[in-house]
XYZ file of C-alpha atoms in Angstrom:
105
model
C -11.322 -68.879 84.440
C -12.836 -69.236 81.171
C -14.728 -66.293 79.626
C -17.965 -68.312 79.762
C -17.171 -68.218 83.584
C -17.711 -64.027 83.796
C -20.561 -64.144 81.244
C -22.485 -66.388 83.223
C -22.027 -64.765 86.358
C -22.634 -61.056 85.480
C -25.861 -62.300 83.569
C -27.138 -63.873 87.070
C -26.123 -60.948 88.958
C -28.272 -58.996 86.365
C -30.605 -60.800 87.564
C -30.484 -60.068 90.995
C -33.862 -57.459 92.174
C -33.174 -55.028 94.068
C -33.307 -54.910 98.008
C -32.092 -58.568 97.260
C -28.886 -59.917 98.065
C -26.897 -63.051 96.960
C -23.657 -64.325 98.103
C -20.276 -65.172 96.057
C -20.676 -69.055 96.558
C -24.178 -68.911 95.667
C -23.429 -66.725 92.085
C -20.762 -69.583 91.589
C -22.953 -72.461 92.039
C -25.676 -71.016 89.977
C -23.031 -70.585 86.962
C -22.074 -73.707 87.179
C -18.779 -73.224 89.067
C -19.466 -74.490 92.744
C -16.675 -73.552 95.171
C -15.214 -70.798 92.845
C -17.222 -67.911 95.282
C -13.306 -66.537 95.294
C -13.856 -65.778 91.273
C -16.514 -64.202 91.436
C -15.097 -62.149 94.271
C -12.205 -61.626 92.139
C -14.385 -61.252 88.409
C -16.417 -58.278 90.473
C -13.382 -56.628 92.120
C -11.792 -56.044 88.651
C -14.983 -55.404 86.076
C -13.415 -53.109 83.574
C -14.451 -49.757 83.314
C -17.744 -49.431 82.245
C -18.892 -52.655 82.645
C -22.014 -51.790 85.183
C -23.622 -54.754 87.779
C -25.442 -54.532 90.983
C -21.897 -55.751 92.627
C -23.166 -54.011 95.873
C -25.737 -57.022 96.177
C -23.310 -59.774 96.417
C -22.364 -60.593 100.190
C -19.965 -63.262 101.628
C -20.921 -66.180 103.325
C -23.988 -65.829 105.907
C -24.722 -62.369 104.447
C -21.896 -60.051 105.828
C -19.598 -57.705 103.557
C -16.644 -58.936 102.438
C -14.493 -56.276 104.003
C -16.228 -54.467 107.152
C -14.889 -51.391 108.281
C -13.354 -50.461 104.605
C -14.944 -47.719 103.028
C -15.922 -49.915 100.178
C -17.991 -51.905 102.709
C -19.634 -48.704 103.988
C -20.310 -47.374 100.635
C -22.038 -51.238 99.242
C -24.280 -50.985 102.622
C -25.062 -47.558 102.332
C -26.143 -49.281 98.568
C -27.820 -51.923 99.994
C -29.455 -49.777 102.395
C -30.713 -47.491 100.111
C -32.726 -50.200 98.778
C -34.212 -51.454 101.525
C -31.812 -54.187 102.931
C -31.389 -54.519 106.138
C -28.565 -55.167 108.447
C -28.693 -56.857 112.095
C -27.223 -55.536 115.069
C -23.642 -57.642 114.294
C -23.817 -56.070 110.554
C -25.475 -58.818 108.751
C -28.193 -59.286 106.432
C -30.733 -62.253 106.953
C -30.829 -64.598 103.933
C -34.146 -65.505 104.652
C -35.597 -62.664 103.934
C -33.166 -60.881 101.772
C -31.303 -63.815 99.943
C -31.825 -64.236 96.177
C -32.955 -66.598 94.626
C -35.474 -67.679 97.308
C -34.005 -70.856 97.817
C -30.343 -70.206 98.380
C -31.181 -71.005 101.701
């Protein structure tokens, strides 16, 4: 992916309040890169040390973590958690009333 492609993505994840949540596909539409959610999955899997972003606020499709059971996944709810997010009963989050922007869905 282009640099442009990073740069646009970790500015919108800047962006991202927290005790809101967004979702890989929806980061990649906003930057202008619909149907590259795998990217951005791969872009915040691999930031470069020092390089600081919420990445704990970014959720796969229909607001579940990317990898349940890891201890990555515990440690990005316990995150998420922490500021006020809220998981269901199956270990989702409701996009509803978490999702970021308002609209995403």
């Amino acid at each position: 992916m282009p640099p442009e492609f990073a740069r646009r993505v970790l500015a919108l994840l800047a962006d991202v309040p927290p005790g809101r949540v967004t979702t890989y596909g929806a980061l990649a539409e906003q930057a202008g890169y619909p149907r590259h959610s795998r990217h951005v999955g791969r872009l915040l899997g691999n930031l470069p040390e020092g390089v600081t972003a919420p990445w704990h606020r970014v959720l796969g499709a229909g607001g579940r973590l990317s990898r349940p059971g890891s201890q990555h996944a515990d440690w990005q709810r316990l995150l998420l958690e922490e500021e006020g997010v809220e998981f269901n009963a199956s270990g989702k989050v409701c996009l509803r009333i978490f999702g970021w922007p308002d609209q995403m869905v």
